[in-house]
CSV table of C-alpha atoms in Angstrom, one decimal:
chain,number,residue,atom,x,y,z
O,1,MET,CA,-25.3,13.8,-62.7
O,2,GLN,CA,-22.4,12.5,-64.9
O,3,ARG,CA,-20.8,9.6,-63.1
O,4,TYR,CA,-17.7,9.0,-64.6
O,5,ILE,CA,-15.3,10.8,-67.4
O,6,GLU,CA,-13.0,8.8,-70.2
O,7,THR,CA,-9.5,9.8,-69.8
O,8,GLN,CA,-7.0,8.3,-72.4
O,9,THR,CA,-3.5,7.4,-71.3
O,10,ILE,CA,-0.3,6.1,-72.8
O,11,SER,CA,-0.1,2.4,-73.6
O,12,TYR,CA,2.8,0.5,-72.3
O,13,GLU,CA,4.2,-0.3,-75.9
O,14,ALA,CA,4.7,3.2,-77.4
O,15,ALA,CA,5.8,4.0,-73.5
O,16,ALA,CA,8.3,1.8,-73.7
O,17,ALA,CA,9.3,2.7,-77.0
O,18,ALA,CA,9.5,6.5,-75.8
O,19,VAL,CA,11.8,5.1,-73.1
O,20,ALA,CA,14.1,3.1,-75.9
O,21,LEU,CA,14.4,5.6,-78.2
O,22,ALA,CA,15.8,8.4,-75.2
O,23,LEU,CA,18.3,5.9,-74.2
O,24,GLU,CA,19.3,5.3,-77.7
O,25,GLU,CA,19.6,9.0,-78.4
O,26,GLY,CA,21.5,9.4,-75.1
O,27,LYS,CA,24.1,6.9,-76.3
O,28,ARG,CA,24.0,8.9,-79.5
O,29,ARG,CA,25.0,11.9,-77.5
O,30,ASN,CA,27.6,10.2,-75.4
O,31,VAL,CA,24.7,11.2,-72.4
O,32,ALA,CA,23.9,8.4,-70.1
O,33,VAL,CA,20.4,9.4,-69.1
O,34,SER,CA,17.1,8.1,-67.3
O,35,ALA,CA,14.1,8.2,-68.6
O,36,THR,CA,10.3,8.3,-67.4
O,37,VAL,CA,7.3,8.0,-69.1
O,38,VAL,CA,3.8,8.6,-66.7
O,39,ASP,CA,0.2,8.8,-67.5
O,40,PRO,CA,-1.9,11.9,-67.2
O,41,THR,CA,-2.6,11.4,-63.5
O,42,MET,CA,1.3,11.0,-63.0
O,43,GLY,CA,1.4,6.9,-62.9
O,44,LEU,CA,4.6,5.4,-63.7
O,45,VAL,CA,3.9,3.4,-67.1
O,46,ALA,CA,7.7,3.2,-68.1
O,47,PHE,CA,11.2,3.5,-66.9
O,48,GLY,CA,14.6,3.1,-68.1
O,49,ARG,CA,18.2,3.9,-67.2
O,50,ALA,CA,21.4,4.0,-68.6
O,51,ASP,CA,24.3,2.1,-67.6
O,52,GLY,CA,26.5,4.8,-66.2
O,53,SER,CA,23.5,7.2,-65.6
O,54,MET,CA,23.8,9.2,-62.4
O,55,PRO,CA,21.6,7.9,-59.5
O,56,HIS,CA,19.7,11.1,-59.2
O,57,SER,CA,18.6,11.1,-62.6
O,58,VAL,CA,16.4,8.5,-61.7
O,59,GLU,CA,14.0,10.4,-59.6
O,60,THR,CA,14.5,14.0,-61.8
O,61,SER,CA,13.6,12.2,-65.0
O,62,ARG,CA,10.2,11.2,-63.1
O,63,ARG,CA,9.8,14.4,-61.5
O,64,LYS,CA,10.0,15.8,-65.1
O,65,ALA,CA,7.5,13.5,-66.3
O,66,ASN,CA,5.2,14.5,-63.6
O,67,THR,CA,5.6,18.5,-64.2
O,68,SER,CA,4.6,17.7,-67.5
O,69,ALA,CA,1.8,15.5,-67.2
O,70,SER,CA,0.3,17.7,-64.5
O,71,SER,CA,0.7,21.2,-66.4
O,72,ARG,CA,0.3,19.6,-70.0
O,73,LYS,CA,3.5,21.7,-70.7
O,74,PRO,CA,7.1,21.3,-71.3
O,75,SER,CA,9.2,21.5,-68.0
O,76,GLY,CA,11.2,24.8,-67.5
O,77,TRP,CA,8.6,27.5,-68.5
O,78,MET,CA,8.0,28.9,-64.9
O,79,GLN,CA,9.6,31.8,-63.9
O,80,GLY,CA,10.4,33.9,-60.3
O,81,ASP,CA,9.0,32.7,-57.0
O,82,PHE,CA,6.7,30.1,-58.3
O,83,ALA,CA,9.6,28.2,-59.8
O,84,VAL,CA,11.1,28.0,-56.6
O,85,ALA,CA,7.8,27.0,-54.5
O,86,LEU,CA,6.5,24.4,-57.3
O,87,PRO,CA,8.7,21.6,-55.6
O,88,MET,CA,8.3,22.5,-52.2
O,89,GLY,CA,4.5,23.0,-53.0
O,90,THR,CA,4.3,19.6,-54.4
O,91,ASN,CA,6.8,17.5,-51.8
O,92,ASN,CA,9.2,17.1,-54.9
O,93,LEU,CA,6.7,15.5,-57.3
O,94,LEU,CA,7.7,18.3,-59.6
O,95,THR,CA,10.2,20.4,-60.8
O,96,ASN,CA,10.8,23.0,-63.0
O,97,ILE,CA,14.1,21.8,-65.0
O,98,ARG,CA,14.0,21.4,-68.5
O,99,GLY,CA,13.4,17.7,-70.0
O,100,GLY,CA,10.0,16.9,-69.3
O,101,PHE,CA,7.3,17.1,-72.4
O,102,PRO,CA,3.8,16.2,-72.3
O,103,LEU,CA,3.1,13.5,-75.0
O,104,GLN,CA,-0.1,13.5,-77.5
O,105,PHE,CA,-1.1,11.6,-80.5
O,106,ASN,CA,-3.6,12.8,-82.7
O,107,GLY,CA,-4.3,15.5,-80.4
O,108,HIS,CA,-5.1,13.3,-77.6
O,109,PHE,CA,-2.9,14.0,-74.5
O,110,VAL,CA,-1.5,10.7,-73.0
O,111,GLY,CA,1.0,11.4,-70.4
O,112,GLY,CA,4.4,12.8,-69.8
O,113,LEU,CA,8.3,12.0,-70.6
O,114,GLY,CA,10.9,12.9,-68.2
O,115,ILE,CA,14.8,13.1,-69.8
O,116,ALA,CA,17.5,13.6,-67.1
O,117,GLY,CA,21.3,12.6,-66.9
O,118,GLY,CA,22.8,15.4,-69.3
O,119,THR,CA,22.3,19.3,-68.6
O,120,PRO,CA,19.2,20.9,-68.7
O,121,ASP,CA,19.8,21.5,-72.4
O,122,GLN,CA,20.8,18.3,-73.3
O,123,ASP,CA,18.2,16.5,-71.6
O,124,ALA,CA,15.2,19.1,-73.5
O,125,GLU,CA,17.5,18.2,-76.9
O,126,ILE,CA,16.6,14.3,-76.1
O,127,GLY,CA,13.2,14.6,-75.4
O,128,LEU,CA,12.5,16.6,-78.4
O,129,ALA,CA,14.3,14.0,-80.5
O,130,VAL,CA,12.2,11.4,-78.5
O,131,LEU,CA,9.1,13.2,-79.6
O,132,GLU,CA,10.0,13.5,-82.9
O,133,SER,CA,10.9,10.0,-83.4
O,134,LEU,CA,7.2,9.0,-81.7
O,135,ASN,CA,5.5,11.4,-84.0
O,136,SER,CA,7.0,9.6,-87.0
O,137,LEU,CA,6.4,6.1,-85.6
O,138,ALA,CA,2.5,7.0,-85.1
O,139,PRO,CA,0.0,6.0,-87.5
O,140,ALA,CA,-2.3,8.5,-88.8
O,141,ALA,CA,-5.3,8.8,-87.6
């Protein structure tokens, strides 16, 4: 019987870098965002909130990160009844709003990133820019 499993998780250093990149990218686009990074178990690793961001974007960014960590897919992919039932069935831990992304380095899944504060399209664009920057900063395996 296997007594434990090993899991990988994002480091605080990488999570903090992702948050900083999100705030910088939001500022560049004139969007005051909140950014959250969670580990694969949806545990909070890093969070940042731009001055002037909307109060509800704090929780929305966390839910987007949780969704991507839980499903290992970008948020916003669900359709129909499932998309509507998801928040209710998870006590609002998850959401189907675009702006959440799974985090992977060298093929290893390590958590989720959530961006909130703009429109869902703006949040998704900012998140993609963060992923691109993170991947360019990551050392080769």
